[in-house]
Short mmCIF file of C-alpha atoms in Angstrom, two decimals:
data_model
loop_
_atom_site.label_atom_id
_atom_site.label_comp_id
_atom_site.label_asym_id
_atom_site.label_seq_id
_atom_site.Cartn_x
_atom_site.Cartn_y
_atom_site.Cartn_z
CA MET A 18 69.58 161.07 101.44
CA ASN A 19 70.76 158.74 104.28
CA ILE A 20 72.13 155.23 103.87
CA GLU A 21 68.83 153.64 104.88
CA ASP A 22 66.96 155.56 102.18
CA GLY A 23 69.55 154.42 99.67
CA ILE A 24 69.02 150.83 100.71
CA SER A 25 65.24 151.19 100.61
CA ARG A 26 65.50 152.46 97.02
CA ASN A 27 67.97 149.89 95.93
CA LYS A 28 67.54 149.08 92.23
CA TYR A 29 66.91 145.45 93.17
CA SER A 30 64.04 146.36 95.51
CA ASN A 31 60.73 146.43 93.74
CA TYR A 32 58.85 148.12 96.64
CA SER A 33 59.93 150.77 99.12
CA LYS A 34 60.52 149.48 102.65
CA GLU A 35 59.16 152.74 104.10
CA ASN A 36 55.80 153.25 102.37
CA GLY A 37 55.38 150.33 100.00
CA ASN A 38 55.55 152.47 96.85
CA LEU A 39 56.54 150.69 93.65
CA ASN A 40 60.15 151.57 92.82
CA ILE A 41 60.57 149.67 89.55
CA LYS A 42 57.69 150.39 87.20
CA GLN A 43 57.68 147.67 84.60
CA ASN A 44 54.79 146.91 82.28
CA ILE A 45 53.80 143.31 82.97
CA ASN A 46 52.42 143.06 79.44
CA TYR A 47 56.01 142.73 78.28
CA PHE A 48 56.65 139.61 80.39
CA THR A 49 55.34 136.08 80.22
CA LEU A 50 55.73 132.67 81.85
CA GLU A 51 57.42 130.37 79.41
CA LYS A 52 58.07 126.65 79.68
CA ASP A 53 61.67 125.53 79.24
CA LYS A 54 62.23 123.36 76.19
CA GLU A 55 64.53 120.98 78.07
CA ILE A 56 63.20 117.45 78.56
CA HIS A 57 65.17 117.00 81.81
CA CYS A 58 64.88 118.88 85.09
CA SER A 59 67.64 121.49 85.46
CA LYS A 60 68.11 120.55 89.14
CA CYS A 61 67.84 116.75 89.42
CA HIS A 62 68.03 115.90 85.68
CA ALA A 63 64.95 113.70 85.92
CA LEU A 64 62.87 113.19 82.79
CA VAL A 65 59.94 115.64 82.64
CA ASN A 66 56.83 115.87 80.49
CA ASN A 67 56.14 118.84 78.20
CA LYS A 68 52.93 119.60 80.15
CA ASP A 69 54.61 119.54 83.59
CA ILE A 70 54.99 122.84 85.44
CA TYR A 71 56.93 121.30 88.32
CA CYS A 72 59.38 118.41 88.38
CA LYS A 73 57.65 115.34 89.84
CA ASN A 74 60.93 114.18 91.33
CA CYS A 75 62.26 117.23 93.17
CA GLY A 76 59.55 119.87 92.80
CA GLU A 77 61.71 122.32 90.79
CA ILE A 78 59.61 124.84 88.83
CA LEU A 79 59.98 124.32 85.08
CA GLU A 80 58.67 127.73 83.97
CA ASN A 81 60.60 130.97 83.86
CA VAL A 82 59.63 134.61 83.58
CA LYS A 83 60.86 135.81 80.20
CA SER A 84 60.68 139.14 78.41
CA LYS A 85 58.52 139.51 75.31
CA ARG A 86 60.80 142.27 74.12
CA GLU A 87 63.46 139.91 72.81
CA LYS A 88 66.20 142.44 73.43
CA PHE A 89 69.73 141.89 72.19
CA ILE A 90 70.88 142.53 75.78
CA ASN A 91 69.94 140.04 78.46
CA GLN A 92 69.00 140.76 82.06
CA GLU A 93 72.64 140.68 83.17
CA GLY A 94 73.47 143.41 80.63
CA GLU A 95 75.60 141.14 78.47
CA LYS A 96 75.25 141.31 74.70
CA ALA A 97 73.72 138.25 73.12
CA ASN A 98 75.98 136.53 70.63
CA PHE A 99 75.19 136.10 66.97
CA LYS A 100 74.13 132.49 67.45
CA ASP A 101 71.43 133.49 69.94
CA ILE A 102 70.18 136.20 67.61
CA VAL A 103 69.88 133.82 64.65
CA LYS A 104 67.94 131.33 66.79
CA ASN A 105 65.18 133.91 67.22
CA PHE A 106 64.32 133.88 63.51
CA ASP A 107 61.11 131.95 62.96
CA LEU A 108 62.35 129.96 59.99
CA VAL A 109 59.21 127.90 59.43
CA ASN A 110 56.79 130.83 59.37
CA GLY A 111 59.30 132.86 57.40
CA ILE A 112 59.39 130.21 54.68
CA LYS A 113 55.58 129.95 54.70
CA THR A 114 55.19 133.73 54.40
CA SER A 115 57.67 134.14 51.54
CA ALA A 116 56.40 131.04 49.70
CA LEU A 117 52.74 132.07 49.86
CA SER A 118 53.52 135.66 48.86
CA LEU A 119 55.50 134.44 45.84
CA GLY A 120 52.64 132.11 44.93
CA ILE A 121 50.16 134.99 45.04
CA LEU A 122 52.57 137.19 43.08
CA PHE A 123 52.86 134.47 40.41
CA ILE A 124 49.07 134.26 40.05
CA LEU A 125 48.78 138.05 39.75
CA SER A 126 51.60 138.09 37.19
CA LEU A 127 49.91 135.33 35.18
CA ILE A 128 46.67 137.31 35.09
CA ILE A 129 48.54 140.42 33.95
CA LYS A 130 50.31 138.48 31.21
CA ILE A 131 47.01 137.10 29.89
CA ILE A 132 45.47 140.57 29.89
CA LEU A 133 48.39 142.43 28.31
CA VAL A 134 49.97 139.82 26.02
CA GLY A 135 46.90 137.81 25.05
CA THR A 136 47.46 135.54 22.07
CA ASN A 137 50.63 137.23 20.79
CA ASN A 138 52.85 134.15 20.50
CA GLU A 139 56.08 136.03 19.81
CA ILE A 140 55.79 138.15 22.96
CA SER A 141 54.71 135.07 24.93
CA GLU A 142 57.98 133.40 23.98
CA ILE A 143 59.92 136.28 25.53
CA ILE A 144 57.81 137.39 28.51
CA ASN A 145 56.49 134.88 31.03
CA PRO A 146 54.87 135.34 34.49
CA ILE A 147 58.24 134.99 36.25
CA HIS A 148 59.54 137.96 34.29
CA ILE A 149 56.55 140.01 35.40
CA MET A 150 57.25 138.95 39.01
CA LEU A 151 60.81 140.24 38.65
CA PHE A 152 59.68 143.43 36.92
CA SER A 153 57.25 144.07 39.78
CA ASN A 154 60.23 143.96 42.16
CA LEU A 155 61.90 146.61 39.96
CA ALA A 156 64.85 144.42 38.97
CA SER A 157 67.24 145.51 36.22
CA VAL A 158 67.01 143.56 32.97
CA ASN A 159 69.81 142.88 30.49
CA ILE A 160 68.86 142.64 26.82
CA PHE A 161 71.01 141.43 23.94
CA LEU A 162 69.61 141.77 20.42
CA SER A 163 71.34 140.06 17.49
CA LEU A 164 70.40 141.20 13.99
CA PHE A 165 71.61 140.04 10.58
CA MET A 166 74.34 142.68 10.23
CA ASN A 167 74.95 143.86 13.79
CA SER A 168 73.99 143.45 17.41
CA ALA A 169 73.29 145.61 20.44
CA GLN A 170 73.10 145.11 24.18
CA SER A 171 71.88 147.24 27.04
CA SER A 172 70.71 147.25 30.64
CA ILE A 173 67.27 148.62 31.42
CA ASP A 174 65.78 149.80 34.71
CA PHE A 175 62.00 150.07 34.89
CA GLY A 176 61.74 151.49 38.41
CA LEU A 177 58.03 152.32 38.14
CA LEU A 178 56.78 152.65 41.70
CA ILE A 179 53.25 151.71 40.68
CA LEU A 180 54.54 148.16 40.02
CA LEU A 181 55.16 147.80 43.75
CA LEU A 182 51.43 147.33 44.22
CA LEU A 183 51.87 143.69 43.18
CA PRO A 184 54.41 142.72 45.89
CA VAL A 185 52.54 144.75 48.52
CA VAL A 186 49.24 143.00 47.76
CA SER A 187 50.95 139.59 47.69
CA PHE A 188 52.34 140.10 51.23
CA ILE A 189 49.07 141.09 52.94
CA LEU A 190 47.50 137.63 53.37
CA PRO A 191 50.74 135.73 54.20
CA TYR A 192 51.64 138.26 56.88
CA ARG A 193 48.24 137.98 58.54
CA LEU A 194 48.32 134.18 58.44
CA PHE A 195 51.88 133.44 59.54
CA MET A 196 53.52 136.55 61.04
CA LYS A 197 51.00 138.78 62.79
CA ASN A 198 50.43 136.64 65.89
CA ILE A 199 54.04 135.60 66.49
CA ASN A 200 55.43 139.15 66.53
CA THR A 201 55.23 139.87 70.26
CA SER A 202 57.92 142.56 70.28
CA PHE A 203 59.48 145.13 67.99
CA ILE A 204 62.86 143.39 67.90
CA ARG A 205 61.26 140.06 67.07
CA HIS A 206 59.20 141.75 64.34
CA VAL A 207 62.37 143.25 62.83
CA LYS A 208 64.10 139.86 62.93
CA ASN A 209 61.17 138.07 61.31
CA SER A 210 60.92 140.79 58.67
CA LEU A 211 64.60 140.30 57.86
CA GLY A 212 64.12 136.54 57.68
CA VAL A 213 61.17 136.80 55.27
CA ALA A 214 62.99 139.37 53.12
CA ILE A 215 66.11 137.21 52.83
CA MET A 216 64.18 134.11 51.77
CA TYR A 217 61.96 136.13 49.44
CA ALA A 218 65.01 137.65 47.73
CA LEU A 219 66.89 134.34 47.45
CA VAL A 220 63.95 132.61 45.77
CA LEU A 221 63.61 135.47 43.29
CA VAL A 222 67.34 135.24 42.53
CA VAL A 223 66.87 131.57 41.68
CA LEU A 224 63.86 132.42 39.51
CA ALA A 225 65.91 135.12 37.77
CA LYS A 226 68.58 132.55 36.93
CA ILE A 227 66.20 129.96 35.50
CA SER A 228 64.04 132.50 33.64
CA GLN A 229 66.70 133.73 31.24
CA VAL A 230 65.27 133.61 27.72
CA GLN A 231 67.04 133.25 24.40
CA VAL A 232 64.77 133.02 21.36
CA SER A 233 64.97 133.52 17.60
CA LEU A 234 62.11 135.39 15.98
CA SER A 235 61.14 136.16 12.44
CA SER A 236 60.27 139.69 11.33
CA GLY A 237 58.05 138.61 8.43
CA PHE A 238 57.96 136.80 5.07
CA ASN A 239 61.39 136.77 3.38
CA GLN A 240 62.73 138.97 6.18
CA TYR A 241 65.78 138.31 8.25
CA GLY A 242 65.23 136.89 11.70
CA TYR A 243 66.71 138.21 14.90
CA GLY A 244 67.67 136.73 18.23
CA ILE A 245 66.86 138.12 21.66
CA TYR A 246 68.49 137.30 24.98
CA LEU A 247 66.74 138.55 28.10
CA GLY A 248 68.02 138.08 31.61
CA PHE A 249 67.83 139.86 34.96
CA SER A 250 70.75 141.20 36.98
CA THR A 251 71.34 138.88 39.95
CA PHE A 252 72.67 141.66 42.18
CA SER A 253 69.75 143.95 41.31
CA VAL A 254 67.19 141.21 42.05
CA LEU A 255 68.85 140.36 45.36
CA ILE A 256 69.11 143.93 46.68
CA LYS A 257 65.77 145.26 45.47
CA ALA A 258 63.72 142.18 46.38
CA PHE A 259 65.26 142.17 49.86
CA LEU A 260 64.51 145.85 50.43
CA ILE A 261 60.96 145.56 49.09
CA GLY A 262 60.20 142.43 51.14
CA PHE A 263 61.69 143.87 54.33
CA ILE A 264 59.93 147.24 54.11
CA CYS A 265 56.58 145.61 53.20
CA ILE A 266 56.60 143.22 56.16
CA LEU A 267 58.05 145.79 58.56
CA SER A 268 55.48 148.47 57.72
CA MET A 269 52.56 146.02 57.81
CA GLY A 270 53.40 144.85 61.31
CA MET A 271 54.04 148.15 63.10
CA LYS A 272 51.88 147.88 66.23
CA ARG A 273 51.04 150.66 68.64
CA GLU A 274 52.44 148.75 71.61
CA TYR A 275 55.87 148.71 69.97
CA GLU A 276 56.03 152.48 70.48
CA LYS A 277 56.00 151.98 74.27
CA GLU A 278 58.74 149.39 73.98
CA SER A 279 61.19 151.23 71.74
CA ILE A 280 61.59 154.86 70.78
CA ILE A 281 62.96 153.72 67.41
CA ALA A 282 59.72 151.83 66.65
CA GLY A 283 57.58 154.90 67.30
CA ILE A 284 59.78 157.27 65.31
CA LEU A 285 60.19 154.80 62.42
CA LYS A 286 56.40 154.65 62.20
CA ILE A 287 56.28 158.46 62.04
CA ALA A 288 58.92 158.48 59.28
CA LEU A 289 56.97 155.96 57.21
CA LYS A 290 53.76 157.94 57.66
CA THR A 291 55.52 161.19 56.76
CA ILE A 292 56.76 159.87 53.42
CA PHE A 293 53.44 158.20 52.60
CA ILE A 294 51.36 161.30 53.41
CA ALA A 295 53.80 163.59 51.58
CA TYR A 296 53.71 161.36 48.50
CA ILE A 297 49.89 161.34 48.45
CA LEU A 298 49.73 165.14 48.85
CA VAL A 299 52.17 165.70 45.97
CA LEU A 300 50.29 163.17 43.83
CA ILE A 301 46.97 164.96 44.47
CA LEU A 302 48.56 168.33 43.69
CA LEU A 303 50.04 167.11 40.39
CA SER A 304 46.73 165.54 39.39
CA LEU A 305 44.84 168.77 40.10
CA LEU A 306 47.36 170.80 38.10
CA HIS A 307 47.01 168.41 35.16
CA PHE A 308 43.23 168.78 35.16
CA ALA A 309 43.76 172.56 35.37
CA HIS A 310 45.70 172.25 32.08
CA ILE A 311 49.04 173.33 33.55
CA ASN A 312 51.42 171.34 31.37
CA TYR A 313 54.34 170.76 33.76
CA ILE A 314 54.90 167.35 32.14
CA TYR A 315 55.87 169.02 28.86
CA GLU A 316 58.24 171.41 30.66
CA LEU A 317 60.01 168.45 32.28
CA GLY A 318 60.52 166.84 28.86
CA LEU A 319 58.16 163.93 29.51
CA ASN A 320 55.30 164.81 27.18
CA SER A 321 56.09 161.94 24.76
CA TYR A 322 55.55 159.44 27.59
CA ALA A 323 52.27 160.90 28.83
CA SER A 324 49.63 159.35 26.62
CA ASP A 325 46.19 158.72 28.04
CA LEU A 326 47.20 155.22 29.13
CA SER A 327 50.59 156.08 30.59
CA LEU A 328 49.65 159.38 32.25
CA GLY A 329 48.94 157.67 35.55
CA LEU A 330 52.34 155.99 35.45
CA VAL A 331 54.11 159.27 34.72
CA VAL A 332 52.31 161.29 37.40
CA SER A 333 52.73 158.60 40.08
CA GLN A 334 56.45 158.50 39.33
CA LEU A 335 56.80 162.28 39.22
CA ALA A 336 55.22 162.55 42.68
CA ALA A 337 58.16 160.64 44.19
CA TYR A 338 60.77 162.56 42.19
CA LEU A 339 59.31 165.99 42.96
CA TRP A 340 59.05 165.15 46.66
CA ALA A 341 62.76 164.30 46.53
CA PHE A 342 63.36 167.66 44.84
CA SER A 343 61.41 169.41 47.61
CA ASN A 344 64.03 167.95 49.97
CA PHE A 345 66.70 169.75 47.87
CA ILE A 346 67.80 166.49 46.21
CA PRO A 347 68.88 166.96 42.55
CA VAL A 348 66.63 164.88 40.27
CA ASP A 349 67.51 163.77 36.74
CA PHE A 350 64.63 164.08 34.27
CA GLY A 351 66.46 163.01 31.12
CA SER A 352 66.36 166.43 29.50
CA GLY A 353 68.29 167.87 32.43
CA ILE A 354 68.76 167.94 36.17
CA ILE A 355 66.20 169.77 38.31
CA SER A 356 67.74 171.19 41.46
CA ILE A 357 67.35 174.21 43.70
CA LEU A 358 69.52 176.14 41.24
CA SER A 359 66.87 175.50 38.59
CA LEU A 360 64.64 178.02 40.31
CA ILE A 361 67.28 180.69 39.80
CA LYS A 362 69.25 179.83 36.66
CA SER A 363 66.91 178.22 34.16
CA ASN A 364 64.40 178.87 31.43
CA LEU A 365 61.56 177.24 33.33
CA SER A 366 58.13 178.79 33.02
CA LEU A 367 56.64 180.75 35.89
CA ASP A 368 54.03 178.01 36.45
CA LEU A 369 56.68 175.33 36.96
CA ILE A 370 58.81 177.59 39.17
CA LEU A 371 55.76 178.27 41.35
CA LEU A 372 55.02 174.53 41.51
CA LEU A 373 58.57 173.67 42.58
CA GLY A 374 58.63 176.50 45.10
CA SER A 375 55.31 175.43 46.61
CA LEU A 376 56.62 171.87 47.01
CA ILE A 377 59.62 173.15 48.95
CA ALA A 378 57.30 175.16 51.20
CA LEU A 379 55.07 172.09 51.65
CA SER A 380 58.00 169.90 52.68
CA ALA A 381 59.24 172.51 55.17
CA LEU A 382 55.76 172.73 56.71
CA ILE A 383 55.46 168.95 56.99
CA PHE A 384 58.82 168.62 58.75
CA ILE A 385 58.02 171.45 61.16
CA ILE A 386 54.73 169.73 62.06
CA VAL A 387 56.59 166.44 62.55
CA GLY A 388 59.06 168.23 64.83
CA CYS A 389 56.19 169.59 66.92
CA LYS A 390 54.70 166.10 67.16
CA LEU A 391 58.03 164.63 68.28
CA ASP A 392 58.34 167.24 71.02
CA SER A 393 54.76 166.68 72.20
CA LYS A 394 55.18 162.91 72.21
CA TYR A 395 58.64 162.47 73.72
CA LYS A 396 59.09 165.75 75.62
CA GLY A 397 62.84 165.32 75.78
CA LYS A 398 65.42 168.00 76.47
CA ASP A 399 67.86 166.53 73.98
CA ILE A 400 67.42 166.20 70.20
CA LYS A 401 67.72 162.41 70.11
CA PRO A 402 64.17 161.89 68.69
CA VAL A 403 64.92 164.34 65.85
CA ILE A 404 68.17 162.59 64.96
CA ILE A 405 66.49 159.17 64.96
CA PHE A 406 63.66 160.48 62.79
CA SER A 407 66.05 162.06 60.27
CA GLY A 408 68.09 158.85 60.13
CA CYS A 409 65.02 156.67 59.49
CA TYR A 410 63.64 159.15 56.98
CA ALA A 411 66.94 159.42 55.09
CA VAL A 412 67.30 155.65 54.80
CA ILE A 413 63.78 155.32 53.37
CA MET A 414 64.46 158.13 50.88
CA GLY A 415 67.67 156.39 49.87
CA VAL A 416 65.76 153.16 49.25
CA ILE A 417 63.24 155.06 47.11
CA GLY A 418 66.08 156.54 45.07
CA LEU A 419 67.65 153.10 44.61
CA VAL A 420 64.53 151.28 43.42
CA SER A 421 62.83 154.08 41.46
CA THR A 422 65.52 154.74 38.85
CA ILE A 423 64.33 154.54 35.24
CA TYR A 424 67.02 154.06 32.62
CA ILE A 425 66.77 153.17 28.96
CA GLY A 426 70.06 153.65 27.11
CA ASP A 427 70.54 154.46 23.42
CA ASN A 428 71.14 150.81 22.55
CA ALA A 429 67.97 149.70 24.34
CA ALA A 430 65.99 152.49 22.71
CA SER A 431 67.14 151.34 19.27
CA MET A 432 65.93 147.82 20.09
CA LEU A 433 62.59 149.05 21.44
CA SER A 434 61.58 151.39 18.63
CA SER A 435 58.48 152.60 20.49
CA LEU A 436 60.64 154.15 23.22
CA SER A 437 63.34 156.76 23.29
CA SER A 438 66.36 156.78 25.57
CA MET A 439 65.81 158.36 28.96
CA GLN A 440 67.12 158.50 32.50
CA MET A 441 65.07 159.59 35.50
CA GLY A 442 65.65 159.39 39.21
CA PHE A 443 68.11 160.49 41.87
CA ASN A 444 71.28 159.04 43.38
CA PHE A 445 70.42 157.12 46.54
CA ILE A 446 73.61 158.10 48.42
CA ILE A 447 73.21 161.81 47.63
CA GLY A 448 69.51 161.43 48.45
CA MET A 449 70.24 159.97 51.89
CA VAL A 450 72.80 162.61 52.81
CA ILE A 451 70.77 165.63 51.67
CA SER A 452 67.44 164.37 53.03
CA PHE A 453 69.07 163.66 56.40
CA VAL A 454 70.52 167.16 56.69
CA TYR A 455 67.40 168.92 55.41
CA SER A 456 64.92 166.92 57.51
CA LEU A 457 67.16 167.34 60.58
CA ILE A 458 67.24 171.14 60.23
CA MET A 459 63.53 171.62 59.50
CA THR A 460 62.32 169.05 62.05
CA LEU A 461 64.58 170.55 64.69
CA ILE A 462 62.95 173.94 64.11
CA GLY A 463 59.52 172.45 64.80
CA TYR A 464 60.93 170.45 67.74
CA LYS A 465 62.30 173.56 69.42
CA LEU A 466 59.40 175.87 68.64
CA ASN A 467 56.46 173.44 68.97
CA ILE A 468 53.83 175.94 67.99
CA PHE A 469 51.10 173.48 69.04
CA ASN A 470 52.28 173.30 72.63
#
């Protein structure tokens, strides 16, 4: 290549000087003309009107071409400082979104309280709609029970994933009203999702503080009374509400055009779809096995919790736990830990061993298909798409492990006579590490082979 060719293809030249070919292919959909917010002309400092495109005094143009992508790196390649990043949060719409979603969540919680509690005055004194709002965000609750002769205290986690339906439903309308149209880029969508999640979590923390209940109840005529203190863990409310709010808004606003803008956006969308589809498949499989009278619930030591009313809760929770197991993550089921070693050194029935083995095969197949899709979509020689996918997937699995833990200690079980002590779930750190390694290996196999190519 001679010097003239080098000049003609200079990175600052948009068209070739030889044949007029476009050198820099940029999608104009990612750029817009935007009016400066300054009320004075940048050149002559004359006062200008908000509707003016040109300065009436000197003729200076008052509009600039700006990127819709809202990158953290500006056109000069310099990193934007923290102050500039914070300015991009849409505080007003963030407050509107979180406030409306909490309002809808309160109404839903009030309806649930009326349906479940009814006219039971004693339970109404303890449980109010705010408590149901906090329960639906899977927050840990602290209970202190004072009896005539002794007292007991315990922390309880009700990480029932089915409860997440309430926050998810409450976010749908606010997102469409206040967030959908202002998210013009993936980075801006992430920032706005963070802003909504932070405000959503902070409000719930305040509600957790003011909703602490301490009541004295009577157990009957000439019977001793007892006192109950109920309060929610501030740290648990903050972390779980933030994660739930962020993931809800982020997943709702994933647009197809973001995939062209950022490889992370496209792969994150694939990771979310992978977990959702896998969860549904496992849920369908468990439901079919139950109707086929294969009693895997009894083998896992959960038969006492699977009445006709609670069966849906148990199966929906098991689907998440068994998918984690299929990723080689050890899962605690109260009666013991189910891990890959359980298929070799255990007294499990042949039916349950076949179920667990089939889930492992299913997960391997899903990751191989995902790897093929990544290769077909990104066609890269390196394994960067696979690493990004495994990272996104592992983080989501870690979040599931964090919020889905169910724990009722011996003290709590003695207070709630209808329940027995139990612990179910998996460690979120171990879950992230193992799911990252496993998904990386299996997805890489599909990425390299790409049997659909």
